Amino acid sequence: MIGNGTFNTTIDGGGSGDVVKITVDWVNVTGFTIINSGNQGLPNYDSGVEIDTSDHCKIEDCNSSNNYLGIYLYDSSSNTLVNNTCNSNSNNGILLKGSSNYNNLINNTCLNNGGGI
């Protein structure tokens, strides 16, 4: 999935659930602004981008803002997050839960969130 850059392509979740939810392996998301997820915490965190039990995905050059969580990796391995901005999210900018195996976080910026990475 390739957008036309964060200034030109916005996915707006309308305040309900996850905005982008990835549930299969080998998905790339590049060049989007992703905003307005729902505001639910446990048990199912609402997120700008959620990678759920999926491997070898790449999120690149995205702005995930004004969500509950910016980017959420759940039980996922061998994913890459590169050059993303996560700001003004209610909870963490980036959260990895059960996702400690071989994930690469490169040059991401998290500002003004409820938590960092």
PDB file of N, CA, C and O in Angstrom, residues 22-100:
ATOM      1  N   ILE A  22      -3.159  -4.917  10.042  1.00  0.00           N
ATOM      2  CA  ILE A  22      -2.476  -5.884   9.184  1.00  0.00           C
ATOM      3  C   ILE A  22      -2.516  -7.235   9.885  1.00  0.00           C
ATOM      4  O   ILE A  22      -2.055  -7.365  11.016  1.00  0.00           O
ATOM      5  N   THR A  23      -3.065  -8.241   9.195  1.00  0.00           N
ATOM      6  CA  THR A  23      -3.209  -9.575   9.793  1.00  0.00           C
ATOM      7  C   THR A  23      -2.591 -10.667   8.921  1.00  0.00           C
ATOM      8  O   THR A  23      -2.874 -11.849   9.135  1.00  0.00           O
ATOM      9  N   VAL A  24      -1.779 -10.292   7.942  1.00  0.00           N
ATOM     10  CA  VAL A  24      -1.073 -11.253   7.099  1.00  0.00           C
ATOM     11  C   VAL A  24       0.387 -10.831   6.995  1.00  0.00           C
ATOM     12  O   VAL A  24       0.741  -9.681   7.262  1.00  0.00           O
ATOM     13  N   ASP A  25       1.240 -11.747   6.582  1.00  0.00           N
ATOM     14  CA  ASP A  25       2.669 -11.485   6.437  1.00  0.00           C
ATOM     15  C   ASP A  25       2.970 -10.703   5.159  1.00  0.00           C
ATOM     16  O   ASP A  25       2.188 -10.703   4.217  1.00  0.00           O
ATOM     17  N   TRP A  26       4.143 -10.058   5.154  1.00  0.00           N
ATOM     18  CA  TRP A  26       4.731  -9.418   3.984  1.00  0.00           C
ATOM     19  C   TRP A  26       3.900  -8.249   3.437  1.00  0.00           C
ATOM     20  O   TRP A  26       3.731  -8.096   2.233  1.00  0.00           O
ATOM     21  N   VAL A  27       3.395  -7.390   4.325  1.00  0.00           N
ATOM     22  CA  VAL A  27       2.646  -6.199   3.906  1.00  0.00           C
ATOM     23  C   VAL A  27       3.532  -4.974   4.103  1.00  0.00           C
ATOM     24  O   VAL A  27       4.175  -4.828   5.137  1.00  0.00           O
ATOM     25  N   ASN A  28       3.549  -4.073   3.122  1.00  0.00           N
ATOM     26  CA  ASN A  28       4.270  -2.808   3.223  1.00  0.00           C
ATOM     27  C   ASN A  28       3.271  -1.659   3.180  1.00  0.00           C
ATOM     28  O   ASN A  28       2.381  -1.638   2.337  1.00  0.00           O
ATOM     29  N   VAL A  29       3.444  -0.704   4.099  1.00  0.00           N
ATOM     30  CA  VAL A  29       2.626   0.506   4.129  1.00  0.00           C
ATOM     31  C   VAL A  29       3.594   1.682   4.104  1.00  0.00           C
ATOM     32  O   VAL A  29       4.431   1.818   5.003  1.00  0.00           O
ATOM     33  N   THR A  30       3.487   2.544   3.099  1.00  0.00           N
ATOM     34  CA  THR A  30       4.448   3.627   2.905  1.00  0.00           C
ATOM     35  C   THR A  30       3.739   4.923   2.521  1.00  0.00           C
ATOM     36  O   THR A  30       2.876   4.922   1.633  1.00  0.00           O
ATOM     37  N   GLY A  31       4.103   6.022   3.203  1.00  0.00           N
ATOM     38  CA  GLY A  31       3.738   7.352   2.752  1.00  0.00           C
ATOM     39  C   GLY A  31       2.332   7.817   3.070  1.00  0.00           C
ATOM     40  O   GLY A  31       1.717   8.490   2.251  1.00  0.00           O
ATOM     41  N   PHE A  32       1.820   7.492   4.260  1.00  0.00           N
ATOM     42  CA  PHE A  32       0.472   7.900   4.652  1.00  0.00           C
ATOM     43  C   PHE A  32       0.496   8.705   5.949  1.00  0.00           C
ATOM     44  O   PHE A  32       1.356   8.507   6.798  1.00  0.00           O
ATOM     45  N   THR A  33      -0.487   9.570   6.110  1.00  0.00           N
ATOM     46  CA  THR A  33      -0.849  10.096   7.423  1.00  0.00           C
ATOM     47  C   THR A  33      -2.039   9.273   7.886  1.00  0.00           C
ATOM     48  O   THR A  33      -3.009   9.104   7.127  1.00  0.00           O
ATOM     49  N   ILE A  34      -1.956   8.748   9.101  1.00  0.00           N
ATOM     50  CA  ILE A  34      -2.967   7.823   9.627  1.00  0.00           C
ATOM     51  C   ILE A  34      -3.477   8.405  10.941  1.00  0.00           C
ATOM     52  O   ILE A  34      -2.714   8.511  11.902  1.00  0.00           O
ATOM     53  N   ILE A  35      -4.757   8.797  10.971  1.00  0.00           N
ATOM     54  CA  ILE A  35      -5.285   9.540  12.112  1.00  0.00           C
ATOM     55  C   ILE A  35      -6.630   8.992  12.604  1.00  0.00           C
ATOM     56  O   ILE A  35      -7.339   8.303  11.884  1.00  0.00           O
ATOM     57  N   ASN A  36      -6.939   9.345  13.852  1.00  0.00           N
ATOM     58  CA  ASN A  36      -8.269   9.184  14.450  1.00  0.00           C
ATOM     59  C   ASN A  36      -8.743   7.740  14.600  1.00  0.00           C
ATOM     60  O   ASN A  36      -9.838   7.386  14.164  1.00  0.00           O
ATOM     61  N   SER A  37      -7.924   6.915  15.281  1.00  0.00           N
ATOM     62  CA  SER A  37      -8.418   5.590  15.674  1.00  0.00           C
ATOM     63  C   SER A  37      -9.444   5.773  16.785  1.00  0.00           C
ATOM     64  O   SER A  37      -9.682   6.887  17.255  1.00  0.00           O
ATOM     65  N   GLY A  38     -10.024   4.664  17.213  1.00  0.00           N
ATOM     66  CA  GLY A  38     -10.853   4.713  18.408  1.00  0.00           C
ATOM     67  C   GLY A  38      -9.978   5.003  19.614  1.00  0.00           C
ATOM     68  O   GLY A  38      -8.759   5.149  19.502  1.00  0.00           O
ATOM     69  N   ASN A  39     -10.565   5.052  20.793  1.00  0.00           N
ATOM     70  CA  ASN A  39      -9.811   5.401  21.996  1.00  0.00           C
ATOM     71  C   ASN A  39      -9.917   4.309  23.059  1.00  0.00           C
ATOM     72  O   ASN A  39      -9.966   4.590  24.240  1.00  0.00           O
ATOM     73  N   GLN A  40      -9.971   3.053  22.614  1.00  0.00           N
ATOM     74  CA  GLN A  40     -10.098   1.931  23.545  1.00  0.00           C
ATOM     75  C   GLN A  40      -8.730   1.379  23.908  1.00  0.00           C
ATOM     76  O   GLN A  40      -7.889   1.167  23.038  1.00  0.00           O
ATOM     77  N   GLY A  41      -8.551   1.107  25.197  1.00  0.00           N
ATOM     78  CA  GLY A  41      -7.338   0.453  25.675  1.00  0.00           C
ATOM     79  C   GLY A  41      -7.531  -1.051  25.697  1.00  0.00           C
ATOM     80  O   GLY A  41      -8.039  -1.629  24.754  1.00  0.00           O
ATOM     81  N   LEU A  42      -7.160  -1.666  26.828  1.00  0.00           N
ATOM     82  CA  LEU A  42      -7.295  -3.119  26.953  1.00  0.00           C
ATOM     83  C   LEU A  42      -8.730  -3.561  26.741  1.00  0.00           C
ATOM     84  O   LEU A  42      -9.651  -2.841  27.106  1.00  0.00           O
ATOM     85  N   PRO A  43      -8.994  -4.752  26.219  1.00  0.00           N
ATOM     86  CA  PRO A  43      -8.014  -5.754  25.782  1.00  0.00           C
ATOM     87  C   PRO A  43      -7.523  -5.545  24.352  1.00  0.00           C
ATOM     88  O   PRO A  43      -6.534  -6.119  23.954  1.00  0.00           O
ATOM     89  N   ASN A  44      -8.224  -4.775  23.541  1.00  0.00           N
ATOM     90  CA  ASN A  44      -7.843  -4.587  22.133  1.00  0.00           C
ATOM     91  C   ASN A  44      -7.520  -3.125  21.879  1.00  0.00           C
ATOM     92  O   ASN A  44      -8.415  -2.324  21.663  1.00  0.00           O
ATOM     93  N   TYR A  45      -6.241  -2.803  21.926  1.00  0.00           N
ATOM     94  CA  TYR A  45      -5.832  -1.416  21.755  1.00  0.00           C
ATOM     95  C   TYR A  45      -6.211  -0.885  20.377  1.00  0.00           C
ATOM     96  O   TYR A  45      -5.865  -1.467  19.358  1.00  0.00           O
ATOM     97  N   ASP A  46      -6.909   0.244  20.323  1.00  0.00           N
ATOM     98  CA  ASP A  46      -7.170   0.914  19.054  1.00  0.00           C
ATOM     99  C   ASP A  46      -5.897   1.633  18.628  1.00  0.00           C
ATOM    100  O   ASP A  46      -5.261   2.317  19.422  1.00  0.00           O
ATOM    101  N   SER A  47      -5.539   1.499  17.363  1.00  0.00           N
ATOM    102  CA  SER A  47      -4.247   2.002  16.885  1.00  0.00           C
ATOM    103  C   SER A  47      -4.366   2.642  15.516  1.00  0.00           C
ATOM    104  O   SER A  47      -5.260   2.306  14.738  1.00  0.00           O
ATOM    105  N   GLY A  48      -3.426   3.532  15.229  1.00  0.00           N
ATOM    106  CA  GLY A  48      -3.311   4.041  13.875  1.00  0.00           C
ATOM    107  C   GLY A  48      -2.936   2.910  12.934  1.00  0.00           C
ATOM    108  O   GLY A  48      -3.575   2.696  11.915  1.00  0.00           O
ATOM    109  N   VAL A  49      -1.887   2.163  13.297  1.00  0.00           N
ATOM    110  CA  VAL A  49      -1.468   0.976  12.540  1.00  0.00           C
ATOM    111  C   VAL A  49      -1.265  -0.150  13.541  1.00  0.00           C
ATOM    112  O   VAL A  49      -0.524   0.005  14.510  1.00  0.00           O
ATOM    113  N   GLU A  50      -1.915  -1.287  13.309  1.00  0.00           N
ATOM    114  CA  GLU A  50      -1.681  -2.479  14.127  1.00  0.00           C
ATOM    115  C   GLU A  50      -1.189  -3.599  13.230  1.00  0.00           C
ATOM    116  O   GLU A  50      -1.805  -3.900  12.205  1.00  0.00           O
ATOM    117  N   ILE A  51      -0.070  -4.197  13.625  1.00  0.00           N
ATOM    118  CA  ILE A  51       0.419  -5.416  12.986  1.00  0.00           C
ATOM    119  C   ILE A  51       0.116  -6.531  13.969  1.00  0.00           C
ATOM    120  O   ILE A  51       0.698  -6.589  15.050  1.00  0.00           O
ATOM    121  N   ASP A  52      -0.831  -7.392  13.624  1.00  0.00           N
ATOM    122  CA  ASP A  52      -1.373  -8.403  14.535  1.00  0.00           C
ATOM    123  C   ASP A  52      -0.974  -9.798  14.065  1.00  0.00           C
ATOM    124  O   ASP A  52      -1.445 -10.265  13.024  1.00  0.00           O
ATOM    125  N   THR A  53      -0.107 -10.442  14.840  1.00  0.00           N
ATOM    126  CA  THR A  53       0.396 -11.792  14.556  1.00  0.00           C
ATOM    127  C   THR A  53       0.833 -11.942  13.101  1.00  0.00           C
ATOM    128  O   THR A  53       0.496 -12.913  12.432  1.00  0.00           O
ATOM    129  N   SER A  54       1.587 -10.975  12.631  1.00  0.00           N
ATOM    130  CA  SER A  54       2.082 -10.982  11.249  1.00  0.00           C
ATOM    131  C   SER A  54       3.572 -10.679  11.247  1.00  0.00           C
ATOM    132  O   SER A  54       4.068  -9.960  12.100  1.00  0.00           O
ATOM    133  N   ASP A  55       4.255 -11.238  10.274  1.00  0.00           N
ATOM    134  CA  ASP A  55       5.705 -11.124  10.196  1.00  0.00           C
ATOM    135  C   ASP A  55       6.145 -10.529   8.855  1.00  0.00           C
ATOM    136  O   ASP A  55       5.424 -10.588   7.867  1.00  0.00           O
ATOM    137  N   HIS A  56       7.347  -9.970   8.857  1.00  0.00           N
ATOM    138  CA  HIS A  56       8.003  -9.442   7.650  1.00  0.00           C
ATOM    139  C   HIS A  56       7.230  -8.285   7.015  1.00  0.00           C
ATOM    140  O   HIS A  56       7.222  -8.141   5.792  1.00  0.00           O
ATOM    141  N   CYS A  57       6.596  -7.461   7.844  1.00  0.00           N
ATOM    142  CA  CYS A  57       5.890  -6.275   7.338  1.00  0.00           C
ATOM    143  C   CYS A  57       6.789  -5.055   7.496  1.00  0.00           C
ATOM    144  O   CYS A  57       7.702  -5.042   8.309  1.00  0.00           O
ATOM    145  N   LYS A  58       6.485  -4.017   6.729  1.00  0.00           N
ATOM    146  CA  LYS A  58       7.282  -2.788   6.792  1.00  0.00           C
ATOM    147  C   LYS A  58       6.340  -1.586   6.794  1.00  0.00           C
ATOM    148  O   LYS A  58       5.495  -1.451   5.913  1.00  0.00           O
ATOM    149  N   ILE A  59       6.520  -0.721   7.787  1.00  0.00           N
ATOM    150  CA  ILE A  59       5.814   0.551   7.863  1.00  0.00           C
ATOM    151  C   ILE A  59       6.875   1.626   7.691  1.00  0.00           C
ATOM    152  O   ILE A  59       7.818   1.702   8.479  1.00  0.00           O
ATOM    153  N   GLU A  60       6.734   2.447   6.664  1.00  0.00           N
ATOM    154  CA  GLU A  60       7.792   3.398   6.327  1.00  0.00           C
ATOM    155  C   GLU A  60       7.213   4.755   5.926  1.00  0.00           C
ATOM    156  O   GLU A  60       6.215   4.829   5.202  1.00  0.00           O
ATOM    157  N   ASP A  61       7.862   5.803   6.409  1.00  0.00           N
ATOM    158  CA  ASP A  61       7.515   7.179   6.039  1.00  0.00           C
ATOM    159  C   ASP A  61       6.044   7.496   6.290  1.00  0.00           C
ATOM    160  O   ASP A  61       5.381   8.133   5.467  1.00  0.00           O
ATOM    161  N   CYS A  62       5.534   7.056   7.436  1.00  0.00           N
ATOM    162  CA  CYS A  62       4.146   7.332   7.807  1.00  0.00           C
ATOM    163  C   CYS A  62       4.093   8.255   9.018  1.00  0.00           C
ATOM    164  O   CYS A  62       5.014   8.281   9.833  1.00  0.00           O
ATOM    165  N   ASN A  63       3.011   8.992   9.115  1.00  0.00           N
ATOM    166  CA  ASN A  63       2.732   9.848  10.270  1.00  0.00           C
ATOM    167  C   ASN A  63       1.475   9.285  10.926  1.00  0.00           C
ATOM    168  O   ASN A  63       0.395   9.336  10.337  1.00  0.00           O
ATOM    169  N   SER A  64       1.619   8.712  12.114  1.00  0.00           N
ATOM    170  CA  SER A  64       0.493   8.126  12.833  1.00  0.00           C
ATOM    171  C   SER A  64       0.207   8.997  14.052  1.00  0.00           C
ATOM    172  O   SER A  64       0.919   8.932  15.051  1.00  0.00           O
ATOM    173  N   SER A  65      -0.835   9.831  13.954  1.00  0.00           N
ATOM    174  CA  SER A  65      -1.091  10.852  14.969  1.00  0.00           C
ATOM    175  C   SER A  65      -2.561  10.883  15.369  1.00  0.00           C
ATOM    176  O   SER A  65      -3.439  10.493  14.599  1.00  0.00           O
ATOM    177  N   ASN A  66      -2.793  11.374  16.589  1.00  0.00           N
ATOM    178  CA  ASN A  66      -4.147  11.543  17.118  1.00  0.00           C
ATOM    179  C   ASN A  66      -4.915  10.225  17.166  1.00  0.00           C
ATOM    180  O   ASN A  66      -6.100  10.162  16.829  1.00  0.00           O
ATOM    181  N   ASN A  67      -4.228   9.172  17.588  1.00  0.00           N
ATOM    182  CA  ASN A  67      -4.813   7.848  17.776  1.00  0.00           C
ATOM    183  C   ASN A  67      -4.699   7.479  19.245  1.00  0.00           C
ATOM    184  O   ASN A  67      -4.127   8.223  20.033  1.00  0.00           O
ATOM    185  N   TYR A  68      -5.218   6.297  19.632  1.00  0.00           N
ATOM    186  CA  TYR A  68      -4.956   5.810  20.989  1.00  0.00           C
ATOM    187  C   TYR A  68      -3.495   5.358  21.056  1.00  0.00           C
ATOM    188  O   TYR A  68      -2.737   5.839  21.870  1.00  0.00           O
ATOM    189  N   LEU A  69      -3.096   4.449  20.185  1.00  0.00           N
ATOM    190  CA  LEU A  69      -1.688   4.069  19.996  1.00  0.00           C
ATOM    191  C   LEU A  69      -1.298   4.455  18.574  1.00  0.00           C
ATOM    192  O   LEU A  69      -2.094   4.296  17.648  1.00  0.00           O
ATOM    193  N   GLY A  70      -0.078   4.905  18.398  1.00  0.00           N
ATOM    194  CA  GLY A  70       0.379   5.254  17.056  1.00  0.00           C
ATOM    195  C   GLY A  70       0.571   4.021  16.196  1.00  0.00           C
ATOM    196  O   GLY A  70      -0.147   3.804  15.223  1.00  0.00           O
ATOM    197  N   ILE A  71       1.562   3.185  16.553  1.00  0.00           N
ATOM    198  CA  ILE A  71       1.848   1.933  15.839  1.00  0.00           C
ATOM    199  C   ILE A  71       1.960   0.840  16.887  1.00  0.00           C
ATOM    200  O   ILE A  71       2.676   0.974  17.876  1.00  0.00           O
ATOM    201  N   TYR A  72       1.253  -0.263  16.672  1.00  0.00           N
ATOM    202  CA  TYR A  72       1.169  -1.353  17.645  1.00  0.00           C
ATOM    203  C   TYR A  72       1.530  -2.670  16.977  1.00  0.00           C
ATOM    204  O   TYR A  72       0.880  -3.077  16.009  1.00  0.00           O
ATOM    205  N   LEU A  73       2.579  -3.322  17.479  1.00  0.00           N
ATOM    206  CA  LEU A  73       2.946  -4.661  17.019  1.00  0.00           C
ATOM    207  C   LEU A  73       2.537  -5.652  18.091  1.00  0.00           C
ATOM    208  O   LEU A  73       2.987  -5.553  19.243  1.00  0.00           O
ATOM    209  N   TYR A  74       1.662  -6.579  17.744  1.00  0.00           N
ATOM    210  CA  TYR A  74       1.191  -7.585  18.682  1.00  0.00           C
ATOM    211  C   TYR A  74       1.600  -8.973  18.190  1.00  0.00           C
ATOM    212  O   TYR A  74       1.196  -9.390  17.096  1.00  0.00           O
ATOM    213  N   ASP A  75       2.409  -9.660  18.995  1.00  0.00           N
ATOM    214  CA  ASP A  75       2.813 -11.035  18.715  1.00  0.00           C
ATOM    215  C   ASP A  75       3.336 -11.178  17.280  1.00  0.00           C
ATOM    216  O   ASP A  75       2.950 -12.076  16.549  1.00  0.00           O
ATOM    217  N   SER A  76       4.196 -10.250  16.883  1.00  0.00           N
ATOM    218  CA  SER A  76       4.705 -10.200  15.511  1.00  0.00           C
ATOM    219  C   SER A  76       6.226 -10.117  15.516  1.00  0.00           C
ATOM    220  O   SER A  76       6.813  -9.527  16.416  1.00  0.00           O
ATOM    221  N   SER A  77       6.850 -10.699  14.495  1.00  0.00           N
ATOM    222  CA  SER A  77       8.313 -10.756  14.430  1.00  0.00           C
ATOM    223  C   SER A  77       8.820 -10.344  13.053  1.00  0.00           C
ATOM    224  O   SER A  77       8.092 -10.413  12.064  1.00  0.00           O
ATOM    225  N   SER A  78      10.071  -9.947  13.018  1.00  0.00           N
ATOM    226  CA  SER A  78      10.790  -9.636  11.781  1.00  0.00           C
ATOM    227  C   SER A  78      10.118  -8.539  10.965  1.00  0.00           C
ATOM    228  O   SER A  78      10.062  -8.593   9.737  1.00  0.00           O
ATOM    229  N   ASN A  79       9.604  -7.527  11.650  1.00  0.00           N
ATOM    230  CA  ASN A  79       8.985  -6.376  11.000  1.00  0.00           C
ATOM    231  C   ASN A  79       9.939  -5.191  11.058  1.00  0.00           C
ATOM    232  O   ASN A  79      10.828  -5.140  11.902  1.00  0.00           O
ATOM    233  N   THR A  80       9.739  -4.221  10.176  1.00  0.00           N
ATOM    234  CA  THR A  80      10.583  -3.038  10.131  1.00  0.00           C
ATOM    235  C   THR A  80       9.715  -1.796  10.193  1.00  0.00           C
ATOM    236  O   THR A  80       8.774  -1.648   9.411  1.00  0.00           O
ATOM    237  N   LEU A  81      10.033  -0.899  11.120  1.00  0.00           N
ATOM    238  CA  LEU A  81       9.416   0.421  11.215  1.00  0.00           C
ATOM    239  C   LEU A  81      10.523   1.426  10.955  1.00  0.00           C
ATOM    240  O   LEU A  81      11.476   1.510  11.730  1.00  0.00           O
ATOM    241  N   VAL A  82      10.410   2.210   9.884  1.00  0.00           N
ATOM    242  CA  VAL A  82      11.489   3.116   9.519  1.00  0.00           C
ATOM    243  C   VAL A  82      10.945   4.479   9.082  1.00  0.00           C
ATOM    244  O   VAL A  82       9.985   4.564   8.322  1.00  0.00           O
ATOM    245  N   ASN A  83      11.551   5.527   9.633  1.00  0.00           N
ATOM    246  CA  ASN A  83      11.244   6.920   9.288  1.00  0.00           C
ATOM    247  C   ASN A  83       9.787   7.292   9.514  1.00  0.00           C
ATOM    248  O   ASN A  83       9.189   8.012   8.719  1.00  0.00           O
ATOM    249  N   ASN A  84       9.198   6.803  10.597  1.00  0.00           N
ATOM    250  CA  ASN A  84       7.819   7.146  10.936  1.00  0.00           C
ATOM    251  C   ASN A  84       7.788   8.212  12.019  1.00  0.00           C
ATOM    252  O   ASN A  84       8.713   8.331  12.819  1.00  0.00           O
ATOM    253  N   THR A  85       6.712   8.976  12.049  1.00  0.00           N
ATOM    254  CA  THR A  85       6.471   9.957  13.094  1.00  0.00           C
ATOM    255  C   THR A  85       5.184   9.583  13.805  1.00  0.00           C
ATOM    256  O   THR A  85       4.158   9.357  13.157  1.00  0.00           O
ATOM    257  N   CYS A  86       5.245   9.489  15.125  1.00  0.00           N
ATOM    258  CA  CYS A  86       4.073   9.193  15.940  1.00  0.00           C
ATOM    259  C   CYS A  86       3.950  10.311  16.964  1.00  0.00           C
ATOM    260  O   CYS A  86       4.785  10.429  17.856  1.00  0.00           O
ATOM    261  N   ASN A  87       2.917  11.153  16.819  1.00  0.00           N
ATOM    262  CA  ASN A  87       2.772  12.239  17.783  1.00  0.00           C
ATOM    263  C   ASN A  87       1.313  12.447  18.157  1.00  0.00           C
ATOM    264  O   ASN A  87       0.405  12.057  17.435  1.00  0.00           O
ATOM    265  N   SER A  88       1.135  12.989  19.345  1.00  0.00           N
ATOM    266  CA  SER A  88      -0.182  13.328  19.884  1.00  0.00           C
ATOM    267  C   SER A  88      -1.111  12.125  19.956  1.00  0.00           C
ATOM    268  O   SER A  88      -2.318  12.251  19.735  1.00  0.00           O
ATOM    269  N   ASN A  89      -0.565  10.950  20.283  1.00  0.00           N
ATOM    270  CA  ASN A  89      -1.379   9.768  20.522  1.00  0.00           C
ATOM    271  C   ASN A  89      -1.657   9.669  22.023  1.00  0.00           C
ATOM    272  O   ASN A  89      -0.807  10.006  22.835  1.00  0.00           O
ATOM    273  N   SER A  90      -2.845   9.215  22.406  1.00  0.00           N
ATOM    274  CA  SER A  90      -3.235   9.161  23.819  1.00  0.00           C
ATOM    275  C   SER A  90      -2.326   8.268  24.640  1.00  0.00           C
ATOM    276  O   SER A  90      -2.035   8.552  25.797  1.00  0.00           O
ATOM    277  N   ASN A  91      -1.894   7.146  24.064  1.00  0.00           N
ATOM    278  CA  ASN A  91      -1.034   6.196  24.750  1.00  0.00           C
ATOM    279  C   ASN A  91       0.338   6.252  24.076  1.00  0.00           C
ATOM    280  O   ASN A  91       0.768   7.325  23.672  1.00  0.00           O
ATOM    281  N   ASN A  92       0.987   5.136  23.902  1.00  0.00           N
ATOM    282  CA  ASN A  92       2.329   5.109  23.340  1.00  0.00           C
ATOM    283  C   ASN A  92       2.357   5.516  21.871  1.00  0.00           C
ATOM    284  O   ASN A  92       1.416   5.261  21.130  1.00  0.00           O
ATOM    285  N   GLY A  93       3.483   6.075  21.464  1.00  0.00           N
ATOM    286  CA  GLY A  93       3.717   6.314  20.048  1.00  0.00           C
ATOM    287  C   GLY A  93       3.885   4.991  19.321  1.00  0.00           C
ATOM    288  O   GLY A  93       3.260   4.740  18.298  1.00  0.00           O
ATOM    289  N   ILE A  94       4.742   4.111  19.870  1.00  0.00           N
ATOM    290  CA  ILE A  94       4.960   2.768  19.323  1.00  0.00           C
ATOM    291  C   ILE A  94       4.942   1.792  20.493  1.00  0.00           C
ATOM    292  O   ILE A  94       5.612   2.011  21.498  1.00  0.00           O
ATOM    293  N   LEU A  95       4.179   0.701  20.358  1.00  0.00           N
ATOM    294  CA  LEU A  95       4.107  -0.325  21.401  1.00  0.00           C
ATOM    295  C   LEU A  95       4.333  -1.697  20.781  1.00  0.00           C
ATOM    296  O   LEU A  95       3.696  -2.040  19.786  1.00  0.00           O
ATOM    297  N   LEU A  96       5.269  -2.457  21.367  1.00  0.00           N
ATOM    298  CA  LEU A  96       5.504  -3.838  20.967  1.00  0.00           C
ATOM    299  C   LEU A  96       5.067  -4.726  22.126  1.00  0.00           C
ATOM    300  O   LEU A  96       5.579  -4.593  23.237  1.00  0.00           O
ATOM    301  N   LYS A  97       4.106  -5.610  21.889  1.00  0.00           N
ATOM    302  CA  LYS A  97       3.627  -6.533  22.915  1.00  0.00           C
ATOM    303  C   LYS A  97       3.776  -7.958  22.378  1.00  0.00           C
ATOM    304  O   LYS A  97       3.183  -8.305  21.361  1.00  0.00           O
ATOM    305  N   GLY A  98       4.616  -8.749  23.055  1.00  0.00           N
ATOM    306  CA  GLY A  98       4.885 -10.105  22.580  1.00  0.00           C
ATOM    307  C   GLY A  98       5.586 -10.095  21.232  1.00  0.00           C
ATOM    308  O   GLY A  98       5.454 -11.029  20.457  1.00  0.00           O
ATOM    309  N   SER A  99       6.336  -9.047  20.953  1.00  0.00           N
ATOM    310  CA  SER A  99       6.930  -8.849  19.627  1.00  0.00           C
ATOM    311  C   SER A  99       8.405  -8.498  19.728  1.00  0.00           C
ATOM    312  O   SER A  99       8.864  -7.533  19.144  1.00  0.00           O
ATOM    313  N   SER A 100       9.154  -9.286  20.463  1.00  0.00           N
ATOM    314  CA  SER A 100      10.550  -8.926  20.703  1.00  0.00           C
ATOM    315  C   SER A 100      11.526  -9.574  19.716  1.00  0.00           C
ATOM    316  O   SER A 100      12.704  -9.272  19.738  1.00  0.00           O
TER     317      SER A 100
END
